[in-house]
Tab-separated table of C-alpha atoms in Angstrom:
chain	number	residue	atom	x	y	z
A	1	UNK	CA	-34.304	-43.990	-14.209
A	2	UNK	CA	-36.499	-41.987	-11.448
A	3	UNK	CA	-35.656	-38.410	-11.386
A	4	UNK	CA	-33.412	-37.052	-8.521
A	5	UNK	CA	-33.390	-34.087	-6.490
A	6	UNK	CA	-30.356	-33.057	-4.512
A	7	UNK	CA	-28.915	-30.518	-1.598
A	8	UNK	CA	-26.413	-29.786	0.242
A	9	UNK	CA	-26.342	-28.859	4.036
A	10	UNK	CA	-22.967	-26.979	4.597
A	11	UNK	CA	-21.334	-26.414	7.786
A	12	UNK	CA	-19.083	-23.624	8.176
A	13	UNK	CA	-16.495	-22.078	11.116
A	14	UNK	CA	-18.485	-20.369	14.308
A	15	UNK	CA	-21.780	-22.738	13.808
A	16	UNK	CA	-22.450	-21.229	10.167
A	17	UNK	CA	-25.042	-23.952	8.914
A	18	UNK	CA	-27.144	-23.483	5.820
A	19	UNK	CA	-29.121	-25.827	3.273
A	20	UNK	CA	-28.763	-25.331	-0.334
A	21	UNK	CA	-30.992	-27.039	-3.028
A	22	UNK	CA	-28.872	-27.864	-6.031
A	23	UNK	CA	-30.593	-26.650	-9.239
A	24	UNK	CA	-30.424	-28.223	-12.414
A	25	UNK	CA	-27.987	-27.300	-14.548
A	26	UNK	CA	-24.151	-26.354	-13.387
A	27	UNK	CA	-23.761	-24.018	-10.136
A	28	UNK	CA	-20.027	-22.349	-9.186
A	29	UNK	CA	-18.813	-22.950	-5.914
A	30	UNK	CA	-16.309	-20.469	-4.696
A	31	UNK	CA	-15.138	-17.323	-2.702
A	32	UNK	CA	-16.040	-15.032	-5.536
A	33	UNK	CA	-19.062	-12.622	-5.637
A	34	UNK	CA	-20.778	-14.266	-8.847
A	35	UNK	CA	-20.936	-17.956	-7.917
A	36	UNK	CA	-23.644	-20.271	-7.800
A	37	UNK	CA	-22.991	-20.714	-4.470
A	38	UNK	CA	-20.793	-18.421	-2.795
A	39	UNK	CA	-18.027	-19.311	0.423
A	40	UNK	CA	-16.756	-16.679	1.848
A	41	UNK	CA	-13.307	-17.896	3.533
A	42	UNK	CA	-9.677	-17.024	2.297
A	43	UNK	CA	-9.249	-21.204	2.115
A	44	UNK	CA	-11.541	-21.183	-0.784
A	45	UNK	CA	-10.587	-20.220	-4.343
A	46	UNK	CA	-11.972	-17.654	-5.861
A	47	UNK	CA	-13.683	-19.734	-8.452
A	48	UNK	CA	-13.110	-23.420	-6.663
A	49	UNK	CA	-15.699	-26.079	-7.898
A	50	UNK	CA	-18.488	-26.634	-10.225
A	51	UNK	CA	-21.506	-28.828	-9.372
A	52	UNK	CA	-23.178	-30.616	-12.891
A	53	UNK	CA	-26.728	-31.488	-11.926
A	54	UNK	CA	-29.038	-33.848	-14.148
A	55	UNK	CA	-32.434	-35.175	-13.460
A	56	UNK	CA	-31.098	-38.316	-12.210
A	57	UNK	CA	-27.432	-37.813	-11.030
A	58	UNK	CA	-25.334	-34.840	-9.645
A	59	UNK	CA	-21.525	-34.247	-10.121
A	60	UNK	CA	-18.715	-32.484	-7.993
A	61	UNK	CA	-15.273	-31.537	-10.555
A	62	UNK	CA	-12.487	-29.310	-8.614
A	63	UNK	CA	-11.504	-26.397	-10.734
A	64	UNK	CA	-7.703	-26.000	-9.739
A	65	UNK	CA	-8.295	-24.776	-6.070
A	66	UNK	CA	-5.579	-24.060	-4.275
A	67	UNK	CA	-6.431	-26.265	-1.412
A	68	UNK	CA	-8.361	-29.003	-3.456
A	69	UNK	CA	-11.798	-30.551	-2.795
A	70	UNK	CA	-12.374	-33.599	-0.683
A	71	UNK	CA	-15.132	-36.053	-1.270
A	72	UNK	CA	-15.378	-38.903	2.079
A	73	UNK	CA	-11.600	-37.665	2.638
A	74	UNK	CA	-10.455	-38.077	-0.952
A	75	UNK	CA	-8.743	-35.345	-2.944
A	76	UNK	CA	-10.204	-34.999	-6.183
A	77	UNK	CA	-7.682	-34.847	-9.046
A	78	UNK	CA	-8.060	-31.190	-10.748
A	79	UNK	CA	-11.003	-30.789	-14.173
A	80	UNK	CA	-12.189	-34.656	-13.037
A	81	UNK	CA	-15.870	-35.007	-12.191
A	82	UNK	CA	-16.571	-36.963	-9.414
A	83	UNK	CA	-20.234	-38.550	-9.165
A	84	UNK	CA	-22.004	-37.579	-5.938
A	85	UNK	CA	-24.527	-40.088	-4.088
A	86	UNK	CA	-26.681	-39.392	-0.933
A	87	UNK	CA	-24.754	-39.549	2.081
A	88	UNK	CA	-21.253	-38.486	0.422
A	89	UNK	CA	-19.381	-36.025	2.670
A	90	UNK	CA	-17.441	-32.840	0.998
A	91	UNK	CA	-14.336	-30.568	2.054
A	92	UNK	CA	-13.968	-27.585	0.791
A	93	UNK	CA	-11.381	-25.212	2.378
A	94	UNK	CA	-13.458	-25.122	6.424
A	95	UNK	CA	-16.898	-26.089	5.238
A	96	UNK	CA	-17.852	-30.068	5.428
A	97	UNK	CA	-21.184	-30.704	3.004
A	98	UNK	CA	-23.387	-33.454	3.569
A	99	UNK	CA	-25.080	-34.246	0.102
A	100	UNK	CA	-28.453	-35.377	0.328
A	101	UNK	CA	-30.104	-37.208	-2.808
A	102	UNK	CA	-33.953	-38.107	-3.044
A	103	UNK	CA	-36.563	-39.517	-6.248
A	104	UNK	CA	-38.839	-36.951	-6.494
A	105	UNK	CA	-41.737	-38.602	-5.898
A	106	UNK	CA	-43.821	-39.639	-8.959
A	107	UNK	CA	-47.267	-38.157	-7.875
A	108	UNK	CA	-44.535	-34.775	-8.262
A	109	UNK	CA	-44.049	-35.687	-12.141
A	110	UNK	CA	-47.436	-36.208	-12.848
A	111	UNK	CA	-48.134	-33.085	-12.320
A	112	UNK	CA	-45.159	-31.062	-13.916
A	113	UNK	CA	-45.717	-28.933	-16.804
A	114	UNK	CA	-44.601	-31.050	-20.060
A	115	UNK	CA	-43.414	-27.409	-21.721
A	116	UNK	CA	-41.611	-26.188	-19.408
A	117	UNK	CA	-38.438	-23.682	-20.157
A	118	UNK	CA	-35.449	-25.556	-18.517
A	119	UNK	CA	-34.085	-21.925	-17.657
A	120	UNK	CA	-36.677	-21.073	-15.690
A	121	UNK	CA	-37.050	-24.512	-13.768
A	122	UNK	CA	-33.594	-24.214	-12.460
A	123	UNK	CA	-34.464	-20.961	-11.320
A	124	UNK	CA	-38.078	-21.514	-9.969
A	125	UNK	CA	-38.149	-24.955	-9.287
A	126	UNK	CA	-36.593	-24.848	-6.169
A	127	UNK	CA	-38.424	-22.302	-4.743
A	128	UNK	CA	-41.755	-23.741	-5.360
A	129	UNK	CA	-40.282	-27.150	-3.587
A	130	UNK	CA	-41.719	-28.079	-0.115
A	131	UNK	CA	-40.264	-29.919	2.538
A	132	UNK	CA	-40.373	-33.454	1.851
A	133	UNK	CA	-43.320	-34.821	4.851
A	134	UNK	CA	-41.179	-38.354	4.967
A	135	UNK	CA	-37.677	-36.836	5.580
A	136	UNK	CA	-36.744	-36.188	9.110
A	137	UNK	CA	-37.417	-32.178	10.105
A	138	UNK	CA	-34.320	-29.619	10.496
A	139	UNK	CA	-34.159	-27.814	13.730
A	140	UNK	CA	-34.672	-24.746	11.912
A	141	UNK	CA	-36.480	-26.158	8.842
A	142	UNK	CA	-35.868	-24.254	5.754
A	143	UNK	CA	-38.986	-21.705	4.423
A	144	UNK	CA	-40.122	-22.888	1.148
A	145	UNK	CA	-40.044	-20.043	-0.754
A	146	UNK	CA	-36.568	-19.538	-0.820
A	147	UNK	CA	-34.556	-20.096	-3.547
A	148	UNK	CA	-30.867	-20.842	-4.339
A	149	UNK	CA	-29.779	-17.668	-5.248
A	150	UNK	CA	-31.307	-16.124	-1.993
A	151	UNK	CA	-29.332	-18.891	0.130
A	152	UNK	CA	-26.298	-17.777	-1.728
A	153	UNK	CA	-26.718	-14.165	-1.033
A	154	UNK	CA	-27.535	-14.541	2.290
A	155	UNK	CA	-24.039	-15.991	2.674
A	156	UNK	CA	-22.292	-13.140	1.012
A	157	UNK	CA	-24.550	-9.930	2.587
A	158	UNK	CA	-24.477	-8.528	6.330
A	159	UNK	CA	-25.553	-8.097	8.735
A	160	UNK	CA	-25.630	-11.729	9.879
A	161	UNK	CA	-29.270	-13.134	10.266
A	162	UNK	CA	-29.865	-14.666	13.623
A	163	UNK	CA	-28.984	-18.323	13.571
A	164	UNK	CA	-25.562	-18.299	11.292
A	165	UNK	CA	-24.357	-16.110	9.590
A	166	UNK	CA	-20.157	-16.137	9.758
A	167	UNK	CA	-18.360	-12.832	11.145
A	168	UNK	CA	-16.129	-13.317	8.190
A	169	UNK	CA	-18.610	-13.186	5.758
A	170	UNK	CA	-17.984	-10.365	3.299
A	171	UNK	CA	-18.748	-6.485	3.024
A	172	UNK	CA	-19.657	-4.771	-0.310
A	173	UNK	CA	-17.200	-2.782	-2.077
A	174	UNK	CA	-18.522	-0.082	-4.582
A	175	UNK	CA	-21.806	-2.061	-4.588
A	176	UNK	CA	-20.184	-5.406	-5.590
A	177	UNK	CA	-20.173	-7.867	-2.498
A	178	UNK	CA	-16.692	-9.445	-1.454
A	179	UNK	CA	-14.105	-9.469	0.965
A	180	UNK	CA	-12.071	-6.139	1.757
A	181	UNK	CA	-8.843	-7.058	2.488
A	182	UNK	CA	-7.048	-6.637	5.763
A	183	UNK	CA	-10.542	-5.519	7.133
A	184	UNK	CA	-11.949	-9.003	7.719
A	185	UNK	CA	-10.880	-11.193	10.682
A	186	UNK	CA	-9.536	-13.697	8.638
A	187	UNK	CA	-6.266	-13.325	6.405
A	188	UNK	CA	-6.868	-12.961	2.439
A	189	UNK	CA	-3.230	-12.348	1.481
A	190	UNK	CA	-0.436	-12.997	3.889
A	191	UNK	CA	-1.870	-16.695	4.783
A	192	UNK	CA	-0.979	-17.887	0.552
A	193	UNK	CA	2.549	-17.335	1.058
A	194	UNK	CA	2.528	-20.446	4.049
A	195	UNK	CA	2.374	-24.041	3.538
A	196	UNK	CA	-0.717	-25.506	3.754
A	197	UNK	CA	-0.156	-27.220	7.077
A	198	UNK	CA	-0.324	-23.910	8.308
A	199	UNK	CA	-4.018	-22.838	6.793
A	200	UNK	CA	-5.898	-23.084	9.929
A	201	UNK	CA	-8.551	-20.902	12.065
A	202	UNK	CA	-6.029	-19.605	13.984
A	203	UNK	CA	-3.631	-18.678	11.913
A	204	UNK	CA	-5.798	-16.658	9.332
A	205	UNK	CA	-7.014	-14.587	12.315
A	206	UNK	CA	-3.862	-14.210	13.996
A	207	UNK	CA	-2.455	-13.177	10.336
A	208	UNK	CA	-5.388	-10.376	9.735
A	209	UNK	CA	-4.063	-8.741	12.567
A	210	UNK	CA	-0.984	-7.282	10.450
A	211	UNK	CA	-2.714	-7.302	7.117
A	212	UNK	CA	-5.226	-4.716	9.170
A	213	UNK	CA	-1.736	-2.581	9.454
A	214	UNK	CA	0.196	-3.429	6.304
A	215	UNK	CA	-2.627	-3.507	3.541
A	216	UNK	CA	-3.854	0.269	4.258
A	217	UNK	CA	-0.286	1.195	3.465
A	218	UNK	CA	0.288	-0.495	1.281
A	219	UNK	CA	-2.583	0.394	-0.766
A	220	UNK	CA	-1.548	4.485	-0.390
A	221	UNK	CA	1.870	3.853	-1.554
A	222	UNK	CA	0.011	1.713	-4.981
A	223	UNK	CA	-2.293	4.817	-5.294
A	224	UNK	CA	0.695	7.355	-4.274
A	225	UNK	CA	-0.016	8.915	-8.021
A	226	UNK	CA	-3.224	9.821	-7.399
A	227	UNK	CA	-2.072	12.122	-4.662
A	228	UNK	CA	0.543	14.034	-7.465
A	229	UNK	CA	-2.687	14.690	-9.077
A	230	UNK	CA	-4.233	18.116	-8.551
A	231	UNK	CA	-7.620	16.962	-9.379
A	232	UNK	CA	-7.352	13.721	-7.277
A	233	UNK	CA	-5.372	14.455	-4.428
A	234	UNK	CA	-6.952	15.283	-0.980
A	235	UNK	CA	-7.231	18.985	0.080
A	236	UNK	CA	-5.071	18.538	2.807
A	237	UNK	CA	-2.134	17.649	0.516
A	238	UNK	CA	-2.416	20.452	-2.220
A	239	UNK	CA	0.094	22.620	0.551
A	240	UNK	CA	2.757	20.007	-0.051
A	241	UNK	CA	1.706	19.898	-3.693
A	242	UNK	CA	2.343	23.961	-3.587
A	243	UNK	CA	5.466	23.842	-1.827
A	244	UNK	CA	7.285	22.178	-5.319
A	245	UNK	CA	6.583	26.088	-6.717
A	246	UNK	CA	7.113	27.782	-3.721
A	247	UNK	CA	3.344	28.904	-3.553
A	248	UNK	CA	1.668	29.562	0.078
A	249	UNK	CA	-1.709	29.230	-0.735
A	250	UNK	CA	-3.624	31.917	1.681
A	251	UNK	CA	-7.193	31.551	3.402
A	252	UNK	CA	-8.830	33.967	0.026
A	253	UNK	CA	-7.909	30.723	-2.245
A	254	UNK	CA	-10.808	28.638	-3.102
A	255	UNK	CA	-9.777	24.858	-3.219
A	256	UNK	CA	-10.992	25.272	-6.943
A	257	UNK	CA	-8.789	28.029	-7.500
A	258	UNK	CA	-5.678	25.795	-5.691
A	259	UNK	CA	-6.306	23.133	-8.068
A	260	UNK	CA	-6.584	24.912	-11.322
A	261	UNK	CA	-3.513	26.651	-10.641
A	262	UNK	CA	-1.570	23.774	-9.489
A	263	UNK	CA	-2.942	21.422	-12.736
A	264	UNK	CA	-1.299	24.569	-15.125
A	265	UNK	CA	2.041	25.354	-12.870
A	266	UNK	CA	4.627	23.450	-15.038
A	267	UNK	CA	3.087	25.770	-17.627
A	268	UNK	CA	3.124	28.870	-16.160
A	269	UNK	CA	6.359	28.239	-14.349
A	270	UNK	CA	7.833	27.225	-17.755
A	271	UNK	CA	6.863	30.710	-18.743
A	272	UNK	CA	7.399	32.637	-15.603
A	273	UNK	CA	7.968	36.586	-16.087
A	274	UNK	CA	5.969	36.482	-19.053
A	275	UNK	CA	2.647	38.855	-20.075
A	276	UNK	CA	1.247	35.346	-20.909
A	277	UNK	CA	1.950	33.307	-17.682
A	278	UNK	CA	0.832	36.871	-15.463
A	279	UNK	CA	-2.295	37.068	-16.972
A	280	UNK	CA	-3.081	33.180	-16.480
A	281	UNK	CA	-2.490	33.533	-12.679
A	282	UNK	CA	-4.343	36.786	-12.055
A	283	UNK	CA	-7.151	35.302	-14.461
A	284	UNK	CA	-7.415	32.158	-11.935
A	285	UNK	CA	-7.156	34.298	-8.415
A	286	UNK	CA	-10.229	36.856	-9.430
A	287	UNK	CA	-11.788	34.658	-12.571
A	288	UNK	CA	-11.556	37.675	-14.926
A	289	UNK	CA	-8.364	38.171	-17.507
A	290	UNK	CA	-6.651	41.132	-16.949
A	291	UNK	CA	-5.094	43.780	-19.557
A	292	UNK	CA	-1.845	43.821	-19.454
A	293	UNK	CA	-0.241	46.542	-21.727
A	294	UNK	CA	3.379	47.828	-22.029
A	295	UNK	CA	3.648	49.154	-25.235
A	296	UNK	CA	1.776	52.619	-24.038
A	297	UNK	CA	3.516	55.727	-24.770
A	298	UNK	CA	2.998	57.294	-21.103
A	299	UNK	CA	4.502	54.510	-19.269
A	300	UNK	CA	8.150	54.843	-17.936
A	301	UNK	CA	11.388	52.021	-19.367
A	302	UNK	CA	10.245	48.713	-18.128
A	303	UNK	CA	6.748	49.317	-16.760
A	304	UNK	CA	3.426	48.142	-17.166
A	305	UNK	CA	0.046	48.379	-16.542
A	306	UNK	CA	-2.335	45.889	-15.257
A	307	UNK	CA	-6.086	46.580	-15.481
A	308	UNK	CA	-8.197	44.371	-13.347
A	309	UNK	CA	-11.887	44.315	-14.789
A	310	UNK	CA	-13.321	44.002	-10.943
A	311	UNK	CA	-14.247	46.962	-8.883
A	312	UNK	CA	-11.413	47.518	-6.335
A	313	UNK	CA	-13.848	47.079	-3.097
A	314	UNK	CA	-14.615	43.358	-4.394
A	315	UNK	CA	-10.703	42.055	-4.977
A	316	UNK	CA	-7.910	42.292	-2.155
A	317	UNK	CA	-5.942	44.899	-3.739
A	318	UNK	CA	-2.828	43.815	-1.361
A	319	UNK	CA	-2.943	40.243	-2.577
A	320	UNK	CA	-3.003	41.028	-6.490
A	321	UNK	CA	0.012	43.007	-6.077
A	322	UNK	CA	1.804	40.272	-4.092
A	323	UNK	CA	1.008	37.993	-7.294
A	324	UNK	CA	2.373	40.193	-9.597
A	325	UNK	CA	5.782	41.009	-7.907
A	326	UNK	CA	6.007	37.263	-7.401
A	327	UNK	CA	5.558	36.664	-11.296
A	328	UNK	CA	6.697	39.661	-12.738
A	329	UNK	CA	10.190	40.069	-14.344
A	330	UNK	CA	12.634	41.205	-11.677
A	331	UNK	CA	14.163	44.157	-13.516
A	332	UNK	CA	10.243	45.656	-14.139
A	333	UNK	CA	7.613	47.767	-12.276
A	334	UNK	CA	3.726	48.083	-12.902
A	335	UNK	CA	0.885	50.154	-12.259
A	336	UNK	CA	-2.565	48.838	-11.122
A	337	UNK	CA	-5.604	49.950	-11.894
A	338	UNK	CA	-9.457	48.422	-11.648
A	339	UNK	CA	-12.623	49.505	-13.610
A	340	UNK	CA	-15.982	48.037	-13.316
């Protein structure tokens, strides 16, 4: 039987037309970064069809898509290949594919390579392909060096080429490409939860209009313990974070020093009026550990000393003492001293 080459000119919402050369071999159709042949639309499945590809025939099988694939207005049945001929017309989700199936002319064969790695001919193949001189030209003919995988990453990366590239096409995400949802201008959440009667143009944009409110918040309240973190939360919320001890955090604390202190509080609260707990939270404000002594023989009943290893001109003086009578024991006094 004479070998076969096939494509696929898609047509997509807003004039998005492109023309994909089916390699040999199986190629994923869906919504999903990853695919074969990626469709960026919330009425395709992430992973919605697979395309089998021989020398001399080419096969369409649904993969459980929510809103099915259509072959000349038929609905496939689910995991059931359907054999694709020149001519046959496909539906998936807003995109109508011609298929287009040719003999690759024999003078072609003649000159293959006989050893050839099937890997690499579905990969190269295609690009090294010309225009066929008998079929009738595109109006923007198609260069020949381009393969598959560039047509199917020129449908997933912006900025839109001139000449069709969908505004809904999708943004990258941490370097992955895909849609963000509730930032595109079609709906990627709200619109599954309607019949599919409703899954139209219209209503997927008129739906992103509230997932561009709703999805923001709802994404802080599912990250919500990320701001109880002290390492994670913003700056701006460490006051709040503060308030829970009955800290004020003043302009001399580093946002380093706020977070250490705030990461060990249920620790040093647990042990509040404590040599151990005092030392930790002068240790943090200056970065030196004190000596802390009340055992000495000179000092007065219930007094200490604190020695602060920083020259005096170097440390606020006035702020140290406010952190010791806040974590000192009530009932005791100190004396302060620096050296260095």
């Amino acid at each position: 039987m004479a070998k076969m080459e096939f494509s696929l000119k898609i047509e997509g919402p807003e004039g998005f037309t492109v023309d994909f050369p089916i390699p040999t071999g199986t190629t994923q159709i869906g919504r999903q970064a990853g695919n074969g042949l990626v469709l960026a639309h919330t009425q395709v499945s992430r992973n919605h069809a697979r395309i089998d590809a021989a020398a001399d025939s080419c096969s369409i099988t649904d993969l459980g898509s929510s809103n099915g694939t259509h072959v000349n207005g038929e609905k496939l049945e689910p995991n059931s290949p359907a054999r694709l001929k020149d001519g046959d017309r496909v539906k998936i989700g807003p995109f109508q594919i011609e298929v287009a199936g040719k003999p690759v002319p024999e003078e072609t064969l003649e000159h293959e390579a006989p050893a050839a790695d099937p890997s690499i001919v579905s990969e190269i193949a295609p690009a090294e392909e010309g225009p066929d001189p008998a079929e009738k030209p595109e109006p923007e003919p198609e260069k020949p060096s381009e393969k598959p995988e560039a047509a199917a990453r020129d449908m997933q990366a912006p900025p839109p080429p001139s000449g069709g590239l969908p505004p809904t096409a999708p943004v990258s995400v941490n370097g992955h490409p895909g849609h963000v949802p509730g930032l595109t201008r079609h709906s990627s959440v709200l619109l599954d939860f309607l019949p599919g009667i409703y899954h139209t143009d219209f209503m997927s944009r008129f739906l992103a209009i509230f997932e561009a409110t709703l999805l923001p918040l709802e994404w802080t309240i599912d990250s919500f313990d990320q701001f109880l973190d002290p390492e994670a939360a913003p700056a701006g919320f460490l006051p709040w974070l503060a308030s829970w001890y009955g800290l004020v955090f003043d302009s001399t604390w580093t946002e380093a020093q706020r977070r250490q202190l705030l990461a060990e509080a249920h620790e040093i609260f647990a042990r509040r009026g404590t040599r151990r707990a005092l030392s930790r939270v002068l240790e943090i404000y200056t970065g030196t550990e004190p000596e802390i002594d009340d055992d000495a023989r000179d000092l007065d009943a219930f007094t200490f000393s604190v020695v602060i290893p920083r020259r005096k001109r170097d440390v606020r003086s006035d702020l140290i003492e406010a952190l010791i009578d806040a974590h000192k024991p009530a009932h005791t006094t100190y004396k302060l001293r620096f050296k260095g």
